[in-house]
Structure formats: C-alpha cells, structure tokens
PDB file of C-alpha atoms and ligand atoms in Angstrom:
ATOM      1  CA  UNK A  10     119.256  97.291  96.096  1.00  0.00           C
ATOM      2  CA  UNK A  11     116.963  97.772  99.090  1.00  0.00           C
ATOM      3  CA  UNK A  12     113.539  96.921  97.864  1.00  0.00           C
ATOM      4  CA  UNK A  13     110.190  97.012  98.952  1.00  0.00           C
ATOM      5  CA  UNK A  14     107.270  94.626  97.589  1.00  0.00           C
ATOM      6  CA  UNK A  15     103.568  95.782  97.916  1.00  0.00           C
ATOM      7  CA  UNK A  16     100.267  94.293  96.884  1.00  0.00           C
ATOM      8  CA  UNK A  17      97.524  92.173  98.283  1.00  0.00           C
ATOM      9  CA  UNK A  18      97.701  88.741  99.768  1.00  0.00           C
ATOM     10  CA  UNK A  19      98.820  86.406  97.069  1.00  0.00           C
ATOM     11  CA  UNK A  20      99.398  89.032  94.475  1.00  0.00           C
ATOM     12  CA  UNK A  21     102.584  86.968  94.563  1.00  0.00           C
ATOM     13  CA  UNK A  22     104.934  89.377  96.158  1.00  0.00           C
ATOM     14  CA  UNK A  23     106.403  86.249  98.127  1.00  0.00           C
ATOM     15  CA  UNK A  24     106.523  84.126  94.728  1.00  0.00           C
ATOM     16  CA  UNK A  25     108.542  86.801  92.808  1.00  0.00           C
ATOM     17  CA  UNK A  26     110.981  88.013  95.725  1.00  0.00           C
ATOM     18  CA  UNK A  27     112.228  84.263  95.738  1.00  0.00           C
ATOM     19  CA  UNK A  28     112.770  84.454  91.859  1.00  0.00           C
ATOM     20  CA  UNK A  29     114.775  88.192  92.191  1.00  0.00           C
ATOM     21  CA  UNK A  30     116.853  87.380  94.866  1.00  0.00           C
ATOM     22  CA  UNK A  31     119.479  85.674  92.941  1.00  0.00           C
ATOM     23  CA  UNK A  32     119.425  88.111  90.389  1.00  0.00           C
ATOM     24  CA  UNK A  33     119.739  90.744  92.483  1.00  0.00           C
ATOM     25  CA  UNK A  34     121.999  89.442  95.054  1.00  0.00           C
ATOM     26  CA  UNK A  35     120.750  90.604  98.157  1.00  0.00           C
ATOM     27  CA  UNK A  36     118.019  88.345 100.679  1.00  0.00           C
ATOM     28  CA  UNK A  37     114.415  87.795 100.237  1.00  0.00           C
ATOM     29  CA  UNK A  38     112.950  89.326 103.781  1.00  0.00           C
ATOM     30  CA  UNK A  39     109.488  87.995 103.989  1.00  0.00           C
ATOM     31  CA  UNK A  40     107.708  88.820 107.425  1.00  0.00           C
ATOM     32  CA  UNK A  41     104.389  86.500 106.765  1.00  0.00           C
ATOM     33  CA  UNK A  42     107.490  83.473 106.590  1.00  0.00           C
ATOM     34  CA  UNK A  43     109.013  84.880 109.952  1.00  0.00           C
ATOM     35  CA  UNK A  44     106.209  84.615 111.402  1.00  0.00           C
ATOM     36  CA  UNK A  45     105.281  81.115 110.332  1.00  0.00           C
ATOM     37  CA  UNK A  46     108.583  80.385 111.308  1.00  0.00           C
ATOM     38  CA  UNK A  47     107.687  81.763 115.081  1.00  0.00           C
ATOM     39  CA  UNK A  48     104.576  79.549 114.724  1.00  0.00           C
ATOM     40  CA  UNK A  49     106.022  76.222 113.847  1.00  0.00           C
ATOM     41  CA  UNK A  50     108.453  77.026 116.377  1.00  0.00           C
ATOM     42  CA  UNK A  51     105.941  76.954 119.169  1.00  0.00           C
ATOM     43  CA  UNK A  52     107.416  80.353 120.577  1.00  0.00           C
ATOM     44  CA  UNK A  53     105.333  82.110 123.133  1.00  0.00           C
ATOM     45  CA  UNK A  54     104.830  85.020 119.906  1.00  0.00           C
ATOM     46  CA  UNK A  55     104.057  82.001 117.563  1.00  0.00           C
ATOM     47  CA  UNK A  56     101.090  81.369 119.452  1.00  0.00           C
ATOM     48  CA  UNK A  57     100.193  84.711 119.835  1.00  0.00           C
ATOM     49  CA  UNK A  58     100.261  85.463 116.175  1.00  0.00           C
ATOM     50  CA  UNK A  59      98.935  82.419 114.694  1.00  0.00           C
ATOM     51  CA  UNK A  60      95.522  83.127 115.839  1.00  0.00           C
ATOM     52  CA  UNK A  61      95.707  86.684 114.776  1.00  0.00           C
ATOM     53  CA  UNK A  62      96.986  85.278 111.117  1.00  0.00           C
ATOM     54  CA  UNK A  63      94.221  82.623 111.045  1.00  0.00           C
ATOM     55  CA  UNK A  64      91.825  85.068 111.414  1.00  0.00           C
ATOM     56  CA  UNK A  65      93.107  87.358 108.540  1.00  0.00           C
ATOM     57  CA  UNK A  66      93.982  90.724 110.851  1.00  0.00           C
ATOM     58  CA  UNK A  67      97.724  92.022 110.896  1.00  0.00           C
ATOM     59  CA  UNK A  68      99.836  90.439 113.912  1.00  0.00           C
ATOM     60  CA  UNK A  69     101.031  93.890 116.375  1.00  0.00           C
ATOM     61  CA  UNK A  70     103.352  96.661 115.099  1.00  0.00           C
ATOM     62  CA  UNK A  71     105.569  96.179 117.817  1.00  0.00           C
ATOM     63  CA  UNK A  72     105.952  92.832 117.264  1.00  0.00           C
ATOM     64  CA  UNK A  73     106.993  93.430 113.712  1.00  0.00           C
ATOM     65  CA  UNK A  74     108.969  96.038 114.122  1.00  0.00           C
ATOM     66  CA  UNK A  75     110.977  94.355 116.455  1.00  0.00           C
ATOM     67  CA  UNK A  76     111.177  91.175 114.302  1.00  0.00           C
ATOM     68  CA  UNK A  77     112.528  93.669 110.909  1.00  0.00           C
ATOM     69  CA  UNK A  78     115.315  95.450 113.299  1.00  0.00           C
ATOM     70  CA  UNK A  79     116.309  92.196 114.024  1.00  0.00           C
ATOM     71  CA  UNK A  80     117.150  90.605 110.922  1.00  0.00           C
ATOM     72  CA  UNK A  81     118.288  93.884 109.074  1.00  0.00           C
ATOM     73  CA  UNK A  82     120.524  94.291 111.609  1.00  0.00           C
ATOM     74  CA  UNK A  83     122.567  90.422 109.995  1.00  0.00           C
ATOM     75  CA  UNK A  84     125.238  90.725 108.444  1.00  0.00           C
ATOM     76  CA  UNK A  85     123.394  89.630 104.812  1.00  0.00           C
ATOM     77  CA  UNK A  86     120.647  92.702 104.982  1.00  0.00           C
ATOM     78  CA  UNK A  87     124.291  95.188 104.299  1.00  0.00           C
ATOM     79  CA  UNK A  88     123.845  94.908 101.108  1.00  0.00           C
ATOM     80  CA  UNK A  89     120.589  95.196 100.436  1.00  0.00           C
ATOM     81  CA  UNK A  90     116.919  93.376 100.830  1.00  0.00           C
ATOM     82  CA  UNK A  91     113.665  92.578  99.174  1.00  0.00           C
ATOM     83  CA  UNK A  92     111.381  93.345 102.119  1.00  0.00           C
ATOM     84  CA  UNK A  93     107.804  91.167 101.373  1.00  0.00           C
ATOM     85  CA  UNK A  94     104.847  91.829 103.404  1.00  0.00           C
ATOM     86  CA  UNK A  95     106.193  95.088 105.198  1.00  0.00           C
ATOM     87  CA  UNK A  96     105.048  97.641 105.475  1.00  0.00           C
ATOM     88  CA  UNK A  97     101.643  96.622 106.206  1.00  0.00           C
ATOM     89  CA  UNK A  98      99.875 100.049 107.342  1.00  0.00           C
ATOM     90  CA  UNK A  99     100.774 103.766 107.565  1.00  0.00           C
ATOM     91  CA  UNK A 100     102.468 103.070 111.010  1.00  0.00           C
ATOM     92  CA  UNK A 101     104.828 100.359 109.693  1.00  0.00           C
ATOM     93  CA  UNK A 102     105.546 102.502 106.935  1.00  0.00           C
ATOM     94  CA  UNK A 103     106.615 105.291 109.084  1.00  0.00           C
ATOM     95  CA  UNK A 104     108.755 103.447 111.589  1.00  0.00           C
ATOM     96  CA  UNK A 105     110.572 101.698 108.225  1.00  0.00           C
ATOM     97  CA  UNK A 106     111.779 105.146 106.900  1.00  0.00           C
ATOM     98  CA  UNK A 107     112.794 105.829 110.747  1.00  0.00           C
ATOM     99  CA  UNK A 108     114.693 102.524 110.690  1.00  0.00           C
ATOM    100  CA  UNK A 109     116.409 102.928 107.518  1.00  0.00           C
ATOM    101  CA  UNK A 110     117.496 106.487 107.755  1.00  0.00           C
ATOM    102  CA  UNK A 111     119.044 105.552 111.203  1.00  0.00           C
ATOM    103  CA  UNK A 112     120.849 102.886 109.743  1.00  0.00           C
ATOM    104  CA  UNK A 113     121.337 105.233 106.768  1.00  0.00           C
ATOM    105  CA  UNK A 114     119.976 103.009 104.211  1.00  0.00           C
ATOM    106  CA  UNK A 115     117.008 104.438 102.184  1.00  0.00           C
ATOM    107  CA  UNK A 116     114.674 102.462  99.887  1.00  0.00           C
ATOM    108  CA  UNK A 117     115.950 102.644  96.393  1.00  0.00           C
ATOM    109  CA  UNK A 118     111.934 101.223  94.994  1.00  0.00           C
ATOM    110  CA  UNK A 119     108.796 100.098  96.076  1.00  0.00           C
ATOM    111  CA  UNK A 120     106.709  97.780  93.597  1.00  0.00           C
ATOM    112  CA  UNK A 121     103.228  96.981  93.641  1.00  0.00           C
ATOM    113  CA  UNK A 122     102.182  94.014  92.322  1.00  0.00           C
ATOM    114  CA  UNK A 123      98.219  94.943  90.868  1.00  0.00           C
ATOM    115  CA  UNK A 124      96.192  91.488  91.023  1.00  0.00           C
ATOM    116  CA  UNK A 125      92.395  91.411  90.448  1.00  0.00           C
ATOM    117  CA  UNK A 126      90.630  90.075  93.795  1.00  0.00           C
ATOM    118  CA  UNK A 127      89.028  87.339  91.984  1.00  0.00           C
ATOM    119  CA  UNK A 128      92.428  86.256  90.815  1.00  0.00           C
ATOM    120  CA  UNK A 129      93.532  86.385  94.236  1.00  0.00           C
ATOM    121  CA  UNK A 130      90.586  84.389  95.664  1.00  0.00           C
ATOM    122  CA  UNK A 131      91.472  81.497  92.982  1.00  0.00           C
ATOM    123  CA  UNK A 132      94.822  81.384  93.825  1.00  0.00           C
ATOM    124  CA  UNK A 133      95.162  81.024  97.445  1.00  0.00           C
ATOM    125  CA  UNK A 134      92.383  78.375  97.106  1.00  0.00           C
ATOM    126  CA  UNK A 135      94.621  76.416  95.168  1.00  0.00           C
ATOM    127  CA  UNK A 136      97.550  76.931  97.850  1.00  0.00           C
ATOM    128  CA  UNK A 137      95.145  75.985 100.577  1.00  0.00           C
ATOM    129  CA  UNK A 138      94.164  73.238  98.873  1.00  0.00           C
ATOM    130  CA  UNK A 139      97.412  72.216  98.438  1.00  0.00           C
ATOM    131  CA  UNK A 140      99.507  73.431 101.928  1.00  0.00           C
ATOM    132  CA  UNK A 141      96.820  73.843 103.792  1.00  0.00           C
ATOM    133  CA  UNK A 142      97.610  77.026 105.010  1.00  0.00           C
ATOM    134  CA  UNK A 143      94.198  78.393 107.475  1.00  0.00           C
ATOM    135  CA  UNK A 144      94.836  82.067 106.024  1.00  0.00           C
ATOM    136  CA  UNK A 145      94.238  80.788 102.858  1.00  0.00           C
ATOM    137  CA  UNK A 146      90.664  79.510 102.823  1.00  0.00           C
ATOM    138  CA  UNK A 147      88.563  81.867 100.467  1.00  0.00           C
ATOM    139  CA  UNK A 148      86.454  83.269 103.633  1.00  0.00           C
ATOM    140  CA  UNK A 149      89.473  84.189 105.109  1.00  0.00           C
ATOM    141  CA  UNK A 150      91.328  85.436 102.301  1.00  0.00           C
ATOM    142  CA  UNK A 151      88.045  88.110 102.087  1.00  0.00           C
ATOM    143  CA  UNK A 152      88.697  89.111 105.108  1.00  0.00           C
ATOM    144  CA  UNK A 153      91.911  89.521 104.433  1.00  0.00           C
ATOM    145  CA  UNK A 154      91.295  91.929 101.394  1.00  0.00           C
ATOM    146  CA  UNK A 155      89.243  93.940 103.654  1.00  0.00           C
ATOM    147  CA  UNK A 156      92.168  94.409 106.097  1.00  0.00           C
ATOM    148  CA  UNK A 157      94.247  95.622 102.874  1.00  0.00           C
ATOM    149  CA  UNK A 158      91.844  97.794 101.276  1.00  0.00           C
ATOM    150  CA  UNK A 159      91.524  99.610 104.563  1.00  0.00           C
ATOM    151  CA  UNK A 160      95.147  99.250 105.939  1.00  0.00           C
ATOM    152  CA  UNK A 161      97.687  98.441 103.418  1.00  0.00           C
ATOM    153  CA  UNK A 162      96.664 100.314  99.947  1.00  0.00           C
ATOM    154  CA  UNK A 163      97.230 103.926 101.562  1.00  0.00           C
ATOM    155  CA  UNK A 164     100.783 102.565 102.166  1.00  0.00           C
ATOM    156  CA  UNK A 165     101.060 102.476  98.205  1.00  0.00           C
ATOM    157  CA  UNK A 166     100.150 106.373  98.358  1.00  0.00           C
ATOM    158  CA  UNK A 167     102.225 106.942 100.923  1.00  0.00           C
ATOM    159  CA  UNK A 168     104.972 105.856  98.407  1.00  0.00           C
ATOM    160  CA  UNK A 169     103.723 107.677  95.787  1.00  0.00           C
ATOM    161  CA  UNK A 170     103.111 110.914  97.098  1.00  0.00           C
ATOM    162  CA  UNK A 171     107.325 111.032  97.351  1.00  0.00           C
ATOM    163  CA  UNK A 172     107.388 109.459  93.740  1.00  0.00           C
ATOM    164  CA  UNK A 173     108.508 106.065  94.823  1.00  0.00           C
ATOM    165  CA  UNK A 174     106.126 104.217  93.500  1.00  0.00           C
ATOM    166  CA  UNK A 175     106.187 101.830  90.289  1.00  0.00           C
ATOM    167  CA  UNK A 176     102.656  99.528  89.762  1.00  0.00           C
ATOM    168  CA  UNK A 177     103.145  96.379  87.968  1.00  0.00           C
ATOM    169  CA  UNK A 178     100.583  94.428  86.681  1.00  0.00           C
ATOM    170  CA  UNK A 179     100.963  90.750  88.466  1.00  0.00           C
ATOM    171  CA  UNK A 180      98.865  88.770  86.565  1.00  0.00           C
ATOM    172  CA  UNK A 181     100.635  86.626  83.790  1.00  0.00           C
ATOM    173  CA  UNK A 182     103.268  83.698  83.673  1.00  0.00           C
ATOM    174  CA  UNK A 183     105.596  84.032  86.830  1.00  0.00           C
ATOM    175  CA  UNK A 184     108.762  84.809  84.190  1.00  0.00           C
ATOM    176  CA  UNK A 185     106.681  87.524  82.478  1.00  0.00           C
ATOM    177  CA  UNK A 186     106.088  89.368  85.607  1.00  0.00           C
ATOM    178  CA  UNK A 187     109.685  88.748  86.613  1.00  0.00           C
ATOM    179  CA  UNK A 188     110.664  90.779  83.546  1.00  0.00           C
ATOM    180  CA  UNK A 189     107.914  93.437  83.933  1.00  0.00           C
ATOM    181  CA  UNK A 190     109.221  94.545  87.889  1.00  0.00           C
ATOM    182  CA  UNK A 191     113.067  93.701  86.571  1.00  0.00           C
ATOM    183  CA  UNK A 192     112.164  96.852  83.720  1.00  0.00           C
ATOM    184  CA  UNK A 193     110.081  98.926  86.639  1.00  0.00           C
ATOM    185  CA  UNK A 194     113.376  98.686  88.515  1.00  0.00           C
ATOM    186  CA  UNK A 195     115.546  99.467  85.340  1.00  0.00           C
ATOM    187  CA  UNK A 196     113.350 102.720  85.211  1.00  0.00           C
ATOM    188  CA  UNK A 197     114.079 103.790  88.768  1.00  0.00           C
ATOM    189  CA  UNK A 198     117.284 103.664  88.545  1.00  0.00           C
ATOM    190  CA  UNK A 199     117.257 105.343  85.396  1.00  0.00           C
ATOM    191  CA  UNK A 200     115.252 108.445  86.686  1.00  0.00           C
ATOM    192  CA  UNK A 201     117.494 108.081  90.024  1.00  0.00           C
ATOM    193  CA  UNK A 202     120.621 108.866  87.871  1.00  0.00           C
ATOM    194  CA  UNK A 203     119.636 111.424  85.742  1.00  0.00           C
TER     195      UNK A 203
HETATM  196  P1  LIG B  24     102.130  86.800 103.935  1.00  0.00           P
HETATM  197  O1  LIG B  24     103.004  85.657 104.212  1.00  0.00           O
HETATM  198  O2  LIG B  24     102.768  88.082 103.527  1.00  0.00           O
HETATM  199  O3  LIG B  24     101.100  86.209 102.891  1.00  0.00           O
HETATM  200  P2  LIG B  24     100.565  86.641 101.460  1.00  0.00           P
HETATM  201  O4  LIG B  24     100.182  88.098 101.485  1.00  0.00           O
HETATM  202  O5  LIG B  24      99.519  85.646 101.114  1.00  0.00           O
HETATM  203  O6  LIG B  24     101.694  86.566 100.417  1.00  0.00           O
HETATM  204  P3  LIG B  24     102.546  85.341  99.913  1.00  0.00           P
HETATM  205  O7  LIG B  24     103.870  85.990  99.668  1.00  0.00           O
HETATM  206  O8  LIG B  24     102.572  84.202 100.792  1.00  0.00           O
HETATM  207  O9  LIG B  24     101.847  84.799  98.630  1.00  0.00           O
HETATM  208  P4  LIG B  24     102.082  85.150  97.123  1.00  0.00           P
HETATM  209  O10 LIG B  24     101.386  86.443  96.966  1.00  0.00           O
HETATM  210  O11 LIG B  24     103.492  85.101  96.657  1.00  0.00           O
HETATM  211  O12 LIG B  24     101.216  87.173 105.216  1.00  0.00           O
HETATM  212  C1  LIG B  24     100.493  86.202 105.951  1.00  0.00           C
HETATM  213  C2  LIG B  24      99.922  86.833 107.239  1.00  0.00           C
HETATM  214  O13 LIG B  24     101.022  87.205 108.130  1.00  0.00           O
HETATM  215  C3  LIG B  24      99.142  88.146 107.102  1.00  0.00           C
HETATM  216  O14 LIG B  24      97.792  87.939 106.768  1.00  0.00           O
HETATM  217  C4  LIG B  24      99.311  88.749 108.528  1.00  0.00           C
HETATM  218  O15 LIG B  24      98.448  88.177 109.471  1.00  0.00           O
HETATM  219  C5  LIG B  24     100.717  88.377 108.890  1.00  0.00           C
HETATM  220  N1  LIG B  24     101.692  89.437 108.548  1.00  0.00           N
HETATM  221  C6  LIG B  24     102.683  89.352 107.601  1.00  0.00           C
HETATM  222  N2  LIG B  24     103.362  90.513 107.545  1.00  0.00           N
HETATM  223  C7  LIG B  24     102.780  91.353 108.450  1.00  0.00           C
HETATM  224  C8  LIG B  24     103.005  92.714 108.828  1.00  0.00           C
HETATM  225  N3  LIG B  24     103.973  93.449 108.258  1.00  0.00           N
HETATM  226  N4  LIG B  24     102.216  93.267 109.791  1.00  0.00           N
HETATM  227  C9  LIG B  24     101.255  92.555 110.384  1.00  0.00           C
HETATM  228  N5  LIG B  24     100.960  91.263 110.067  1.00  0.00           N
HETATM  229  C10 LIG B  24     101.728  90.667 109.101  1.00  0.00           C
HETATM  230  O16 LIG B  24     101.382  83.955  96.359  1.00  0.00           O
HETATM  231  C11 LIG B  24     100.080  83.518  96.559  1.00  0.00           C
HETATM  232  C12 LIG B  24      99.747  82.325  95.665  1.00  0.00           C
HETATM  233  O17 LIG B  24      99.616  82.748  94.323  1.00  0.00           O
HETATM  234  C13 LIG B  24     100.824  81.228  95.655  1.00  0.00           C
HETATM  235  O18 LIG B  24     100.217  79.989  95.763  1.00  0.00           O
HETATM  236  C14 LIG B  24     101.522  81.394  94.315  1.00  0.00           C
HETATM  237  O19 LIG B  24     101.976  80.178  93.787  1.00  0.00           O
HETATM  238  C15 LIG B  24     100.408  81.966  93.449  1.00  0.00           C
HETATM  239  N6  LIG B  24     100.922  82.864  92.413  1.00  0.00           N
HETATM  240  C16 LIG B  24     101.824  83.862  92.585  1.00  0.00           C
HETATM  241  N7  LIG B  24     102.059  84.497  91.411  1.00  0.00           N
HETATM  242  C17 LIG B  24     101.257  83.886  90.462  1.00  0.00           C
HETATM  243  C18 LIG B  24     101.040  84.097  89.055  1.00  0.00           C
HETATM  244  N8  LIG B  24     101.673  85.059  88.346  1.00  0.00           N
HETATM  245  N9  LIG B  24     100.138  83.299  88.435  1.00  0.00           N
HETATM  246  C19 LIG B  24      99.484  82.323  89.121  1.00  0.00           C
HETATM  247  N10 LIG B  24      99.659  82.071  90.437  1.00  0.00           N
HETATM  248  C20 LIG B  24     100.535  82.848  91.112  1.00  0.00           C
END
C-alpha cells in the first residue's frame, strides 16, 4: 500500500499514520519528524530548517525532495509507505509522481484528513503546552494555516482532478477515525478492482 496523508497541521495525519502502520505493514514516512530529526541532530540543514519551521513557512523543495529519495530508496519503503506531510505544494506533488513512476511505484490513495481550524488551533495548543514544540504556539499555527490554504489545499485538487482523492472527516475519537480512513481505503481498492 503506498499511501499518501493530506490535511492541515495537526489534522492528525502524523497521529493516525503511527496507528495504520501496523495494520498495514508498511513504514510511517513523516517528513515534519525527519526534519526534527535533522534539527536535534545539529546538522548544518537542521539549522537551516528549524528557523524556517519556527516561523510556520515550508523548509525548500530541494531539500525535501532530496530527503524523500533518500529514505524510499531503504530497503523497508519496497513494500509500501504512508507518506505524512508530503506533498506540501503543487511542486512537491509533481516531483512525487516523477519519483514514483521512475521507481515504478504509483500511489494506490491519498486521504485527507478534514479538521475545522478552530479544532486545529486547540489542539496544537495543547501539544505545545505539553512538548513545547515553537511551531505549535497558536500565532504560529495561524500562520501556518495560511501557508496551507495557499500552498497545500490545491495539492488535494491536484489529487482529485485524477480521482484519487478520498476526504475523511478527522474530528472524533482517534479509533473512530482509524476506522473511517481504514473504510476510505477499503473503497479504493474496491473501485481499483472493478
Ligand atoms: P509536520 O510535522 O508535518 O507537523 P503537523 O502538520 O503539525 O502534523 P503532525 O503530524 O505533527 O500532527 P498531527 O496532525 O498528527 O510539519 C512540521 C513543519 O515541518 C511544517 O510546518 C514545515 O515547516 C516542515 N515540513 C514538513 N514537511 C514539509 C514539506 N513536505 N515541505 C516543506 N516543509 C515541510 O497532530 C496534531 C495534534 O493533534 C497532536 O497533539 C495530536 O495528539 C492531536 N490529535 C490528533 N488527532 C486527534 C483527534 N482525533 N482528536 C484530538 N486530538 C487529536
């Protein structure tokens, strides 16, 4: 299953790609936790994208691009992925189908996760209260709606202009929403076979 999650910051893609993984037996690709990972790691890109991240705005395409061809390329991505937090704009989006067709491994379904922005705003104040994560804190977490109004949600219609696309409603108890992208998914394959 080679999956793609979309939605706005903490609509919870992260949160329910850890809970599918198992299920569906392939790695949770998260590119918002590589690059944390860069940035507790002090690397020279770290540094470069933590102040990009802190201030809401996407880190560079190259960057990311290079990061995804990367770790699809181990051994795990073969069988499949659930890619969270990529693609990000139209340009990502385009060099991911150029990517997967040249390893010859197209997307099988893209999920949105559809999360009211108040809902949003509450929860990542709750996470930055807790983890204390900067991109967290509700001015930035504004911003960062902004950045996915105007960069990210034509992405979702980029999907489902080649009828890719199933929305899911993220709002709920984690298990219910679990269930809700588990029977999008059922449906895709369904309509895929037949
Ligand atoms: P991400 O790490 O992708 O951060 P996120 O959008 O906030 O999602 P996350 O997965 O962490 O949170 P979730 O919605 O699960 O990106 C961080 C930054 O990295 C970006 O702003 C950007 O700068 C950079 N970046 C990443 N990818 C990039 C790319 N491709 N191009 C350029 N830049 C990139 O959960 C949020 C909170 O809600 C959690 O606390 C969770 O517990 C809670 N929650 C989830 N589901 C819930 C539910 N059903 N009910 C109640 N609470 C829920």
């Amino acid at each position: 299953m080679r999956l793609v999650l979309l939605g706005a910051p903490g609509s919870g893609k992260g949160t329910q790609a850890a809970r599918l993984k198992t299920a569906l037996g392939v790695p949770h690709i998260s590119t918002g936790d590589m690059l944390r990972a860069a940035v507790a790691a002090g690397t020279a890109m770290g540094l470069k994208a933590k102040a990009v991240m802190d201030a809401g705005q996407l880190v560079s395409d190259d960057i990311l691009l290079g990061m995804l061809e990367e770790r699809l390329a181990q051994a795990d991505a073969k069988a499949g992925f659930i890619l969270d937090g990529y693609p990000r704009n139209l340009a990502q989006a385009d060099a991911l189908d150029h990517l997967l067709a040249r390893l010859g491994q197209p997307l099988d379904a893209v999920v949105k996760l559809e999360v009211p922005n108040a809902t949003i705003i509450g929860r990542c104040e709750i996470r930055f209260k807790a983890e204390g994560r900067a991109d967290d804190n509700p001015d930035t977490v504004r911003k960062r709606l902004g950045v996915y109004a105007e960069q990210t949600a034509p992405v979702a219609d980029f999907y489902a202009s080649r009828g890719k696309l199933q929305v899911v409603d993220g709002v709920g108890e984690l298990a219910e929403v679990t269930a809700r992208i588990e029977r999008a998914l059922q449906n895709e394959a369904a309509a895929a076979n037949g």
